[in-house]
Amino acid sequence: MNQSVYIHIPFCRKLCSYCDFCKMNYNSIFVSKYLGSLSAEIKDKYEGEEISTLYIGGGTPSCLSTSELEALCKIISTFKLKEDYEFTFECNIGDINSDLLMLLKNMGVNRLSIGVESFDSDNLELMNRYCTFEDAYSKIELCREMGFDNINIDLIYALPNEEFKTVKKDIELALKLKPDHISTYSLILEDNTLLKLKGYQSIDEELDYKMYNYIIRKLTEKGYVHYEISNFAKPGKESRHNLNCWDNNEYYGFGLGAAGYFEGVRYQNTRNLTKYLNGEYVLENELVTKESKMKYELMLGLRKLKGINIKEFHDKYNENIQNVFDLNALMKNKDLILKDNYLFINPKKIYLMNEILLKIL
Amino acid sequence: MKEQNYRNFSIIAHIDHGKSTLADRILEITHAVDKREMKEQLLDNMDLERERGITIKLNAVRLNYNYNGDDYILNLIDTPGHVDFSYEVSRSLAACDGAVLVVDAAQGIEAQTLANLYLALEQDLTIIPVINKIDLPNANIPKVLNELEKVLGFKKEEVILCSGKTGEGVEELVKAIIERVPAPKNNIGAPTRALIFDSFFDSYRGVILLVKMVDGKIKVGDTIELLNSKSDFVVSSLGYNTPKTVDTNELVSGEVGFIAASIKDISTVSVGDTVTTLQNHSDIPLDGYKEMKPMVFSGIFPTEPNRYDELKEALEKLKLNDASLTYEPETSEALGFGFRIGFLGLLHMDIIMTRLEREFNLDIIATSPSVIYKAVLTDGSIVEIDSPNKMPDRTKIKYIEEPYIYTNIISPSVYIGSIMELCQNKRGIYVNTEYIDEERVNIHYNIPLSEIVYDFYDKLKSYTKGYASFDYELSKYLQSDLVKMDILLNGEIVDALSVIVHKDFAYSKGRTIVKKLRESIPRQMFQVPIQASIGTKVIARETLSAMRKNVLAKCYGGDVSRKRKLLEKQKEGKKRMKMVGSVEVPQEAFLAILKDE
């Protein structure tokens, strides 16, 4: 039973140099056609379940005009929402104003995810973004005034040439914004991004590691729970939508380049706008076998610091996780820990998660 | 054809003195190939041979020539030029009655000129001295003539001047071959005996034998017996190369050709064996070859353990036309199942490795090459050690001896100083210096074989700007202060990395190895000490820092499948690593230790 919905809005006013998501420059003609197709796709797939988490991401959903947002709002109204639903909307600092916030409020949005990324001018220039601390501060104040009490900010660190002190400064400033949730990502130089094409190199892994540990120490000190590799939240403010994914549960994905997981099939939508507008939504399907599902369970579940509930694992698959995977050596090395029915990666080694997974899968 | 009109000959030369080009020109003059078909170095079949400009495997070609109204058949049997392959040279020379000794008009006599000449004289062959490349602007014919007379004892009027490039003098050379090389002995009536001097595997016809007919004859349909392996086969076809393959009904005494007899089992054939027929049987084997003793040993392992059988099959096939290749199964804790292979020298090792990779598509790991040491134990017994891991316990060893080689290093005299410095660094013991003429010397040293196994030849070339040539023969075993040095990864000895070294050199060698390992092994989840030790004493150490990061920073609903694929890709990469104890070691790490000292 699907309880989560993701909707992708692939338009941006400006393209960031590191981003490899499905995105394109804003164009009002495309947007209107796109919303038509999106509506059709939803009607096609949605089976009327009660939805507990809804997430509108991008691209930059906040770059849409008022009328476009109103049209989007109408599309969203198709979904039956549970009483305690979580509805996240991604915003760019520059797009935030009282009109937008009012519209989102009316749409039912109760969580904002704001792309800050960094306050450092060198970093911002490299990313082709713009943001000042003062701007972010006043915009977030505005959000609070308008009644939004669940706000996430995104940060990126370990950019090429970045120094330790820059991360320190970024975190200190971010904390002043008092967000309820912080996502901090060590930069991945993805193929086909401007940064990669320009030949930039990742920073030294020792420095990256030092930055990561600093972030964890500082944010935990300030009362944030480190609940996933790159995610921190005030207690009770964890992203329910993303937890649903890391719990390996199914979810709808609508829109260009979106991915979903429905009735045992993981599907990937096309990134080709023409095809999408013609109603050819899906690019590929992956039938998830039991064996493969258990692997996903591990790959996703261990991202959570809390780990995997092995009793629930047993209920779900009728198998003992330790019989399915050979975990002995890793447990002996204390790379993996089993405690109070939870199997989790030693927090000191969470930054080596892939290395650990490679030994299991 | 009258038997007295056969001539079986080889061409011998130092590398690069133009042997293959001269052979091409002879083929052209005898109309074996026309100019249109001519492709450079026709006798060098293997890609590897043409690429490196050296001849590795022998090849026999039959040529027709009319001289003074009589038809002659000339069998040209090619020989390799490199020092490692003197075994192959003696094999081909055994099928000959004469040899053309080629000397470069600009370079003069070189180390392998001497080595090959001695091999030919051992076989009692008629030698025709030739000065080649006389068209070169820097040719110095009087000087080389003088060397041939003074050093090798030829008469000036015996020497033929020619150029493989322009063809000048080649006709005269062919005539000299007919006039001077004796015809093979006519034993057509005697019980049949043929010498196998080479063989190769053809997937349609089975093992093909290249033979020199010594006595009697063999016809298609005859049943042949290989005397040594005592196995019988019915001859399905006979023939020779011109260089195109030509089938014939019989091969008779004096001829050189091939036999196909649907021989499926590679192991029944050994080069040097004698072929006879049931129809005209002989019980007396021909003199085979002096068996060449391998001098350099290395463990060869498939990167993927499940390809051991393929490696075994490949070695069997290589052995078929390379009798000098010896091997036995070896097991390593670190590398699994493989073979300990004996090679004639480093070039031979390099060629075999390359052939395994190219012709058989195998990824292999080779351990550090070793020579045969002799350990004299306290109880007086002697143990031969061809692998560091066969070294007896130190307390049981009275002393160790190692093989030395005696060198011929021919060089312009201005480089005497540099050469002596190099030889001293390689623990050489000076013997003497012979003056070939005012400007050139032959320097003799006794040097431990283990020291030339690595980079001696390359160093010699760079010390002398390429002017020195080098050849060697095994001389004797001498006592040496040798120790076994172990390499430890994360506290565990890696058997495949152990080496035997001279005590005085152990420290620097240990430092080099651990440094190379640190550079070529990727970081692991934990810090890995890399140590070199003698017994329990650590003499060098490097530390491989722990891996700090391997994580997907971002993984949400939108890219779960893609991130999984990324993991699978990383997993594929891991497969190319060898698990050595708790440490993952890439193939490159083993190679790094072998390459550039």
PDB file of N, CA and C in Angstrom, chain B residues 412-491:
ATOM      1  N   PRO B 412      82.888  -0.061 -26.588  1.00  0.00           N
ATOM      2  CA  PRO B 412      83.985   0.880 -26.853  1.00  0.00           C
ATOM      3  C   PRO B 412      84.748   1.108 -25.552  1.00  0.00           C
ATOM      4  N   SER B 413      86.054   1.246 -25.655  1.00  0.00           N
ATOM      5  CA  SER B 413      86.865   1.284 -24.440  1.00  0.00           C
ATOM      6  C   SER B 413      86.591   2.507 -23.550  1.00  0.00           C
ATOM      7  N   VAL B 414      85.988   3.572 -24.139  1.00  0.00           N
ATOM      8  CA  VAL B 414      85.719   4.763 -23.314  1.00  0.00           C
ATOM      9  C   VAL B 414      84.738   4.465 -22.181  1.00  0.00           C
ATOM     10  N   TYR B 415      83.964   3.389 -22.294  1.00  0.00           N
ATOM     11  CA  TYR B 415      82.970   3.110 -21.257  1.00  0.00           C
ATOM     12  C   TYR B 415      83.457   2.125 -20.195  1.00  0.00           C
ATOM     13  N   ILE B 416      84.736   1.760 -20.260  1.00  0.00           N
ATOM     14  CA  ILE B 416      85.258   0.776 -19.306  1.00  0.00           C
ATOM     15  C   ILE B 416      84.914   1.177 -17.864  1.00  0.00           C
ATOM     16  N   GLY B 417      85.153   2.458 -17.549  1.00  0.00           N
ATOM     17  CA  GLY B 417      84.920   2.944 -16.194  1.00  0.00           C
ATOM     18  C   GLY B 417      83.478   2.745 -15.750  1.00  0.00           C
ATOM     19  N   SER B 418      82.538   3.167 -16.603  1.00  0.00           N
ATOM     20  CA  SER B 418      81.115   3.058 -16.251  1.00  0.00           C
ATOM     21  C   SER B 418      80.711   1.608 -16.093  1.00  0.00           C
ATOM     22  N   ILE B 419      81.199   0.756 -16.995  1.00  0.00           N
ATOM     23  CA  ILE B 419      80.813  -0.654 -16.948  1.00  0.00           C
ATOM     24  C   ILE B 419      81.338  -1.301 -15.664  1.00  0.00           C
ATOM     25  N   MET B 420      82.567  -0.933 -15.308  1.00  0.00           N
ATOM     26  CA  MET B 420      83.135  -1.518 -14.098  1.00  0.00           C
ATOM     27  C   MET B 420      82.366  -1.055 -12.869  1.00  0.00           C
ATOM     28  N   GLU B 421      81.955   0.199 -12.885  1.00  0.00           N
ATOM     29  CA  GLU B 421      81.175   0.717 -11.762  1.00  0.00           C
ATOM     30  C   GLU B 421      79.855  -0.063 -11.630  1.00  0.00           C
ATOM     31  N   LEU B 422      79.194  -0.252 -12.771  1.00  0.00           N
ATOM     32  CA  LEU B 422      77.938  -1.004 -12.768  1.00  0.00           C
ATOM     33  C   LEU B 422      78.153  -2.422 -12.232  1.00  0.00           C
ATOM     34  N   CYS B 423      79.194  -3.070 -12.736  1.00  0.00           N
ATOM     35  CA  CYS B 423      79.441  -4.459 -12.326  1.00  0.00           C
ATOM     36  C   CYS B 423      79.786  -4.551 -10.837  1.00  0.00           C
ATOM     37  N   GLN B 424      80.526  -3.569 -10.346  1.00  0.00           N
ATOM     38  CA  GLN B 424      80.867  -3.565  -8.916  1.00  0.00           C
ATOM     39  C   GLN B 424      79.588  -3.418  -8.081  1.00  0.00           C
ATOM     40  N   ASN B 425      78.701  -2.510  -8.535  1.00  0.00           N
ATOM     41  CA  ASN B 425      77.442  -2.306  -7.814  1.00  0.00           C
ATOM     42  C   ASN B 425      76.593  -3.563  -7.798  1.00  0.00           C
ATOM     43  N   LYS B 426      76.801  -4.391  -8.799  1.00  0.00           N
ATOM     44  CA  LYS B 426      76.035  -5.630  -8.888  1.00  0.00           C
ATOM     45  C   LYS B 426      76.808  -6.782  -8.251  1.00  0.00           C
ATOM     46  N   ARG B 427      77.743  -6.480  -7.386  1.00  0.00           N
ATOM     47  CA  ARG B 427      78.523  -7.475  -6.662  1.00  0.00           C
ATOM     48  C   ARG B 427      79.406  -8.324  -7.583  1.00  0.00           C
ATOM     49  N   GLY B 428      79.831  -7.711  -8.705  1.00  0.00           N
ATOM     50  CA  GLY B 428      80.636  -8.467  -9.664  1.00  0.00           C
ATOM     51  C   GLY B 428      82.070  -8.652  -9.189  1.00  0.00           C
ATOM     52  N   ILE B 429      82.695  -9.755  -9.645  1.00  0.00           N
ATOM     53  CA  ILE B 429      84.116 -10.009  -9.357  1.00  0.00           C
ATOM     54  C   ILE B 429      84.858  -9.894 -10.681  1.00  0.00           C
ATOM     55  N   TYR B 430      85.785  -8.941 -10.730  1.00  0.00           N
ATOM     56  CA  TYR B 430      86.487  -8.661 -11.980  1.00  0.00           C
ATOM     57  C   TYR B 430      87.380  -9.823 -12.395  1.00  0.00           C
ATOM     58  N   VAL B 431      87.355 -10.193 -13.676  1.00  0.00           N
ATOM     59  CA  VAL B 431      88.255 -11.233 -14.177  1.00  0.00           C
ATOM     60  C   VAL B 431      89.352 -10.612 -15.019  1.00  0.00           C
ATOM     61  N   ASN B 432      89.005 -10.098 -16.197  1.00  0.00           N
ATOM     62  CA  ASN B 432      89.991  -9.397 -17.014  1.00  0.00           C
ATOM     63  C   ASN B 432      89.324  -8.634 -18.147  1.00  0.00           C
ATOM     64  N   THR B 433      90.120  -7.871 -18.887  1.00  0.00           N
ATOM     65  CA  THR B 433      89.622  -7.123 -20.033  1.00  0.00           C
ATOM     66  C   THR B 433      90.459  -7.504 -21.254  1.00  0.00           C
ATOM     67  N   GLU B 434      89.800  -7.932 -22.306  1.00  0.00           N
ATOM     68  CA  GLU B 434      90.520  -8.252 -23.543  1.00  0.00           C
ATOM     69  C   GLU B 434      90.328  -7.100 -24.508  1.00  0.00           C
ATOM     70  N   TYR B 435      91.401  -6.723 -25.200  1.00  0.00           N
ATOM     71  CA  TYR B 435      91.272  -5.698 -26.234  1.00  0.00           C
ATOM     72  C   TYR B 435      91.013  -6.350 -27.580  1.00  0.00           C
ATOM     73  N   ILE B 436      89.866  -6.036 -28.189  1.00  0.00           N
ATOM     74  CA  ILE B 436      89.557  -6.566 -29.525  1.00  0.00           C
ATOM     75  C   ILE B 436      90.371  -5.788 -30.543  1.00  0.00           C
ATOM     76  N   ASP B 437      90.398  -4.471 -30.403  1.00  0.00           N
ATOM     77  CA  ASP B 437      91.304  -3.614 -31.173  1.00  0.00           C
ATOM     78  C   ASP B 437      91.613  -2.413 -30.304  1.00  0.00           C
ATOM     79  N   GLU B 438      92.064  -1.327 -30.903  1.00  0.00           N
ATOM     80  CA  GLU B 438      92.473  -0.171 -30.096  1.00  0.00           C
ATOM     81  C   GLU B 438      91.292   0.435 -29.353  1.00  0.00           C
ATOM     82  N   GLU B 439      90.077   0.305 -29.953  1.00  0.00           N
ATOM     83  CA  GLU B 439      88.949   1.036 -29.381  1.00  0.00           C
ATOM     84  C   GLU B 439      87.921   0.156 -28.681  1.00  0.00           C
ATOM     85  N   ARG B 440      88.026  -1.155 -28.882  1.00  0.00           N
ATOM     86  CA  ARG B 440      86.953  -1.980 -28.312  1.00  0.00           C
ATOM     87  C   ARG B 440      87.492  -3.068 -27.392  1.00  0.00           C
ATOM     88  N   VAL B 441      86.717  -3.310 -26.335  1.00  0.00           N
ATOM     89  CA  VAL B 441      87.173  -4.267 -25.335  1.00  0.00           C
ATOM     90  C   VAL B 441      86.091  -5.311 -25.058  1.00  0.00           C
ATOM     91  N   ASN B 442      86.525  -6.438 -24.546  1.00  0.00           N
ATOM     92  CA  ASN B 442      85.595  -7.457 -24.041  1.00  0.00           C
ATOM     93  C   ASN B 442      85.908  -7.595 -22.553  1.00  0.00           C
ATOM     94  N   ILE B 443      84.947  -7.179 -21.725  1.00  0.00           N
ATOM     95  CA  ILE B 443      85.193  -7.157 -20.281  1.00  0.00           C
ATOM     96  C   ILE B 443      84.574  -8.392 -19.641  1.00  0.00           C
ATOM     97  N   HIS B 444      85.377  -9.080 -18.860  1.00  0.00           N
ATOM     98  CA  HIS B 444      84.884 -10.301 -18.218  1.00  0.00           C
ATOM     99  C   HIS B 444      84.742 -10.109 -16.716  1.00  0.00           C
ATOM    100  N   TYR B 445      83.588 -10.426 -16.223  1.00  0.00           N
ATOM    101  CA  TYR B 445      83.291 -10.385 -14.790  1.00  0.00           C
ATOM    102  C   TYR B 445      82.608 -11.680 -14.395  1.00  0.00           C
ATOM    103  N   ASN B 446      82.702 -12.035 -13.140  1.00  0.00           N
ATOM    104  CA  ASN B 446      81.778 -13.011 -12.580  1.00  0.00           C
ATOM    105  C   ASN B 446      80.768 -12.224 -11.745  1.00  0.00           C
ATOM    106  N   ILE B 447      79.499 -12.335 -12.117  1.00  0.00           N
ATOM    107  CA  ILE B 447      78.442 -11.561 -11.430  1.00  0.00           C
ATOM    108  C   ILE B 447      77.355 -12.534 -10.963  1.00  0.00           C
ATOM    109  N   PRO B 448      76.818 -12.332  -9.771  1.00  0.00           N
ATOM    110  CA  PRO B 448      75.704 -13.191  -9.357  1.00  0.00           C
ATOM    111  C   PRO B 448      74.546 -13.085 -10.353  1.00  0.00           C
ATOM    112  N   LEU B 449      74.037 -14.225 -10.774  1.00  0.00           N
ATOM    113  CA  LEU B 449      72.924 -14.239 -11.731  1.00  0.00           C
ATOM    114  C   LEU B 449      71.734 -13.429 -11.218  1.00  0.00           C
ATOM    115  N   SER B 450      71.499 -13.515  -9.917  1.00  0.00           N
ATOM    116  CA  SER B 450      70.343 -12.817  -9.356  1.00  0.00           C
ATOM    117  C   SER B 450      70.425 -11.305  -9.581  1.00  0.00           C
ATOM    118  N   GLU B 451      71.639 -10.804  -9.732  1.00  0.00           N
ATOM    119  CA  GLU B 451      71.796  -9.358  -9.924  1.00  0.00           C
ATOM    120  C   GLU B 451      71.489  -8.927 -11.347  1.00  0.00           C
ATOM    121  N   ILE B 452      71.686  -9.828 -12.320  1.00  0.00           N
ATOM    122  CA  ILE B 452      71.377  -9.399 -13.697  1.00  0.00           C
ATOM    123  C   ILE B 452      69.921  -9.687 -14.042  1.00  0.00           C
ATOM    124  N   VAL B 453      69.246 -10.450 -13.168  1.00  0.00           N
ATOM    125  CA  VAL B 453      67.870 -10.813 -13.429  1.00  0.00           C
ATOM    126  C   VAL B 453      66.979  -9.563 -13.511  1.00  0.00           C
ATOM    127  N   TYR B 454      67.309  -8.556 -12.727  1.00  0.00           N
ATOM    128  CA  TYR B 454      66.436  -7.387 -12.729  1.00  0.00           C
ATOM    129  C   TYR B 454      66.682  -6.423 -13.867  1.00  0.00           C
ATOM    130  N   ASP B 455      67.652  -5.559 -13.707  1.00  0.00           N
ATOM    131  CA  ASP B 455      67.735  -4.452 -14.641  1.00  0.00           C
ATOM    132  C   ASP B 455      69.139  -4.276 -15.209  1.00  0.00           C
ATOM    133  N   PHE B 456      69.958  -5.309 -15.084  1.00  0.00           N
ATOM    134  CA  PHE B 456      71.349  -5.157 -15.504  1.00  0.00           C
ATOM    135  C   PHE B 456      71.454  -4.713 -16.961  1.00  0.00           C
ATOM    136  N   TYR B 457      70.691  -5.392 -17.823  1.00  0.00           N
ATOM    137  CA  TYR B 457      70.803  -5.134 -19.252  1.00  0.00           C
ATOM    138  C   TYR B 457      70.395  -3.697 -19.581  1.00  0.00           C
ATOM    139  N   ASP B 458      69.296  -3.244 -18.976  1.00  0.00           N
ATOM    140  CA  ASP B 458      68.847  -1.869 -19.203  1.00  0.00           C
ATOM    141  C   ASP B 458      69.876  -0.867 -18.713  1.00  0.00           C
ATOM    142  N   LYS B 459      70.407  -1.135 -17.525  1.00  0.00           N
ATOM    143  CA  LYS B 459      71.412  -0.222 -16.960  1.00  0.00           C
ATOM    144  C   LYS B 459      72.643  -0.171 -17.848  1.00  0.00           C
ATOM    145  N   LEU B 460      73.075  -1.348 -18.314  1.00  0.00           N
ATOM    146  CA  LEU B 460      74.262  -1.402 -19.174  1.00  0.00           C
ATOM    147  C   LEU B 460      74.055  -0.527 -20.408  1.00  0.00           C
ATOM    148  N   LYS B 461      72.852  -0.648 -20.983  1.00  0.00           N
ATOM    149  CA  LYS B 461      72.545   0.158 -22.174  1.00  0.00           C
ATOM    150  C   LYS B 461      72.636   1.644 -21.850  1.00  0.00           C
ATOM    151  N   SER B 462      72.090   2.046 -20.709  1.00  0.00           N
ATOM    152  CA  SER B 462      72.086   3.476 -20.427  1.00  0.00           C
ATOM    153  C   SER B 462      73.474   3.967 -19.990  1.00  0.00           C
ATOM    154  N   TYR B 463      74.245   3.119 -19.321  1.00  0.00           N
ATOM    155  CA  TYR B 463      75.610   3.524 -18.933  1.00  0.00           C
ATOM    156  C   TYR B 463      76.508   3.710 -20.150  1.00  0.00           C
ATOM    157  N   THR B 464      76.187   3.016 -21.257  1.00  0.00           N
ATOM    158  CA  THR B 464      77.092   3.039 -22.412  1.00  0.00           C
ATOM    159  C   THR B 464      76.428   3.626 -23.648  1.00  0.00           C
ATOM    160  N   LYS B 465      75.363   4.377 -23.422  1.00  0.00           N
ATOM    161  CA  LYS B 465      74.592   4.997 -24.515  1.00  0.00           C
ATOM    162  C   LYS B 465      74.205   3.981 -25.581  1.00  0.00           C
ATOM    163  N   GLY B 466      74.007   2.760 -25.174  1.00  0.00           N
ATOM    164  CA  GLY B 466      73.561   1.730 -26.105  1.00  0.00           C
ATOM    165  C   GLY B 466      74.679   1.040 -26.861  1.00  0.00           C
ATOM    166  N   TYR B 467      75.942   1.422 -26.603  1.00  0.00           N
ATOM    167  CA  TYR B 467      77.034   0.861 -27.392  1.00  0.00           C
ATOM    168  C   TYR B 467      77.499  -0.518 -26.937  1.00  0.00           C
ATOM    169  N   ALA B 468      77.235  -0.877 -25.686  1.00  0.00           N
ATOM    170  CA  ALA B 468      77.764  -2.149 -25.198  1.00  0.00           C
ATOM    171  C   ALA B 468      76.824  -3.298 -25.552  1.00  0.00           C
ATOM    172  N   SER B 469      77.399  -4.455 -25.808  1.00  0.00           N
ATOM    173  CA  SER B 469      76.570  -5.640 -25.970  1.00  0.00           C
ATOM    174  C   SER B 469      76.989  -6.641 -24.904  1.00  0.00           C
ATOM    175  N   PHE B 470      76.079  -7.547 -24.614  1.00  0.00           N
ATOM    176  CA  PHE B 470      76.257  -8.351 -23.412  1.00  0.00           C
ATOM    177  C   PHE B 470      75.803  -9.779 -23.668  1.00  0.00           C
ATOM    178  N   ASP B 471      76.597 -10.711 -23.193  1.00  0.00           N
ATOM    179  CA  ASP B 471      76.207 -12.108 -23.244  1.00  0.00           C
ATOM    180  C   ASP B 471      76.828 -12.783 -22.032  1.00  0.00           C
ATOM    181  N   TYR B 472      76.282 -13.931 -21.658  1.00  0.00           N
ATOM    182  CA  TYR B 472      76.826 -14.568 -20.472  1.00  0.00           C
ATOM    183  C   TYR B 472      76.685 -16.070 -20.540  1.00  0.00           C
ATOM    184  N   GLU B 473      77.487 -16.736 -19.723  1.00  0.00           N
ATOM    185  CA  GLU B 473      77.267 -18.164 -19.532  1.00  0.00           C
ATOM    186  C   GLU B 473      77.357 -18.423 -18.037  1.00  0.00           C
ATOM    187  N   LEU B 474      76.654 -19.460 -17.601  1.00  0.00           N
ATOM    188  CA  LEU B 474      76.686 -19.805 -16.195  1.00  0.00           C
ATOM    189  C   LEU B 474      78.095 -20.239 -15.855  1.00  0.00           C
ATOM    190  N   SER B 475      78.704 -19.696 -14.785  1.00  0.00           N
ATOM    191  CA  SER B 475      80.078 -20.117 -14.492  1.00  0.00           C
ATOM    192  C   SER B 475      80.155 -21.058 -13.299  1.00  0.00           C
ATOM    193  N   LYS B 476      79.820 -20.557 -12.099  1.00  0.00           N
ATOM    194  CA  LYS B 476      79.999 -21.435 -10.946  1.00  0.00           C
ATOM    195  C   LYS B 476      79.148 -20.949  -9.779  1.00  0.00           C
ATOM    196  N   TYR B 477      79.070 -21.774  -8.750  1.00  0.00           N
ATOM    197  CA  TYR B 477      78.381 -21.373  -7.525  1.00  0.00           C
ATOM    198  C   TYR B 477      79.409 -20.869  -6.520  1.00  0.00           C
ATOM    199  N   LEU B 478      79.096 -19.743  -5.879  1.00  0.00           N
ATOM    200  CA  LEU B 478      80.001 -19.189  -4.874  1.00  0.00           C
ATOM    201  C   LEU B 478      79.213 -18.870  -3.611  1.00  0.00           C
ATOM    202  N   GLN B 479      79.926 -18.981  -2.501  1.00  0.00           N
ATOM    203  CA  GLN B 479      79.286 -18.708  -1.215  1.00  0.00           C
ATOM    204  C   GLN B 479      78.907 -17.231  -1.113  1.00  0.00           C
ATOM    205  N   SER B 480      77.733 -16.952  -0.554  1.00  0.00           N
ATOM    206  CA  SER B 480      77.270 -15.570  -0.453  1.00  0.00           C
ATOM    207  C   SER B 480      76.505 -15.373   0.850  1.00  0.00           C
ATOM    208  N   ASP B 481      76.523 -14.130   1.322  1.00  0.00           N
ATOM    209  CA  ASP B 481      75.827 -13.829   2.570  1.00  0.00           C
ATOM    210  C   ASP B 481      74.378 -13.462   2.246  1.00  0.00           C
ATOM    211  N   LEU B 482      73.558 -14.478   2.036  1.00  0.00           N
ATOM    212  CA  LEU B 482      72.192 -14.241   1.584  1.00  0.00           C
ATOM    213  C   LEU B 482      71.178 -14.464   2.701  1.00  0.00           C
ATOM    214  N   VAL B 483      70.107 -13.702   2.651  1.00  0.00           N
ATOM    215  CA  VAL B 483      69.049 -13.871   3.640  1.00  0.00           C
ATOM    216  C   VAL B 483      67.690 -13.852   2.948  1.00  0.00           C
ATOM    217  N   LYS B 484      66.721 -14.467   3.590  1.00  0.00           N
ATOM    218  CA  LYS B 484      65.353 -14.392   3.077  1.00  0.00           C
ATOM    219  C   LYS B 484      64.683 -13.183   3.717  1.00  0.00           C
ATOM    220  N   MET B 485      64.126 -12.336   2.869  1.00  0.00           N
ATOM    221  CA  MET B 485      63.421 -11.175   3.394  1.00  0.00           C
ATOM    222  C   MET B 485      61.915 -11.371   3.172  1.00  0.00           C
ATOM    223  N   ASP B 486      61.150 -11.225   4.242  1.00  0.00           N
ATOM    224  CA  ASP B 486      59.697 -11.371   4.153  1.00  0.00           C
ATOM    225  C   ASP B 486      59.032 -10.002   4.104  1.00  0.00           C
ATOM    226  N   ILE B 487      57.859  -9.984   3.492  1.00  0.00           N
ATOM    227  CA  ILE B 487      57.052  -8.762   3.476  1.00  0.00           C
ATOM    228  C   ILE B 487      55.777  -9.061   4.266  1.00  0.00           C
ATOM    229  N   LEU B 488      55.461  -8.169   5.196  1.00  0.00           N
ATOM    230  CA  LEU B 488      54.268  -8.361   6.022  1.00  0.00           C
ATOM    231  C   LEU B 488      53.234  -7.284   5.744  1.00  0.00           C
ATOM    232  N   LEU B 489      52.006  -7.730   5.517  1.00  0.00           N
ATOM    233  CA  LEU B 489      50.896  -6.799   5.387  1.00  0.00           C
ATOM    234  C   LEU B 489      50.030  -6.982   6.611  1.00  0.00           C
ATOM    235  N   ASN B 490      49.829  -5.911   7.347  1.00  0.00           N
ATOM    236  CA  ASN B 490      49.023  -5.972   8.559  1.00  0.00           C
ATOM    237  C   ASN B 490      49.504  -7.096   9.484  1.00  0.00           C
ATOM    238  N   GLY B 491      50.814  -7.234   9.575  1.00  0.00           N
ATOM    239  CA  GLY B 491      51.371  -8.190  10.520  1.00  0.00           C
ATOM    240  C   GLY B 491      51.463  -9.621  10.015  1.00  0.00           C
TER     241      GLY B 491
END
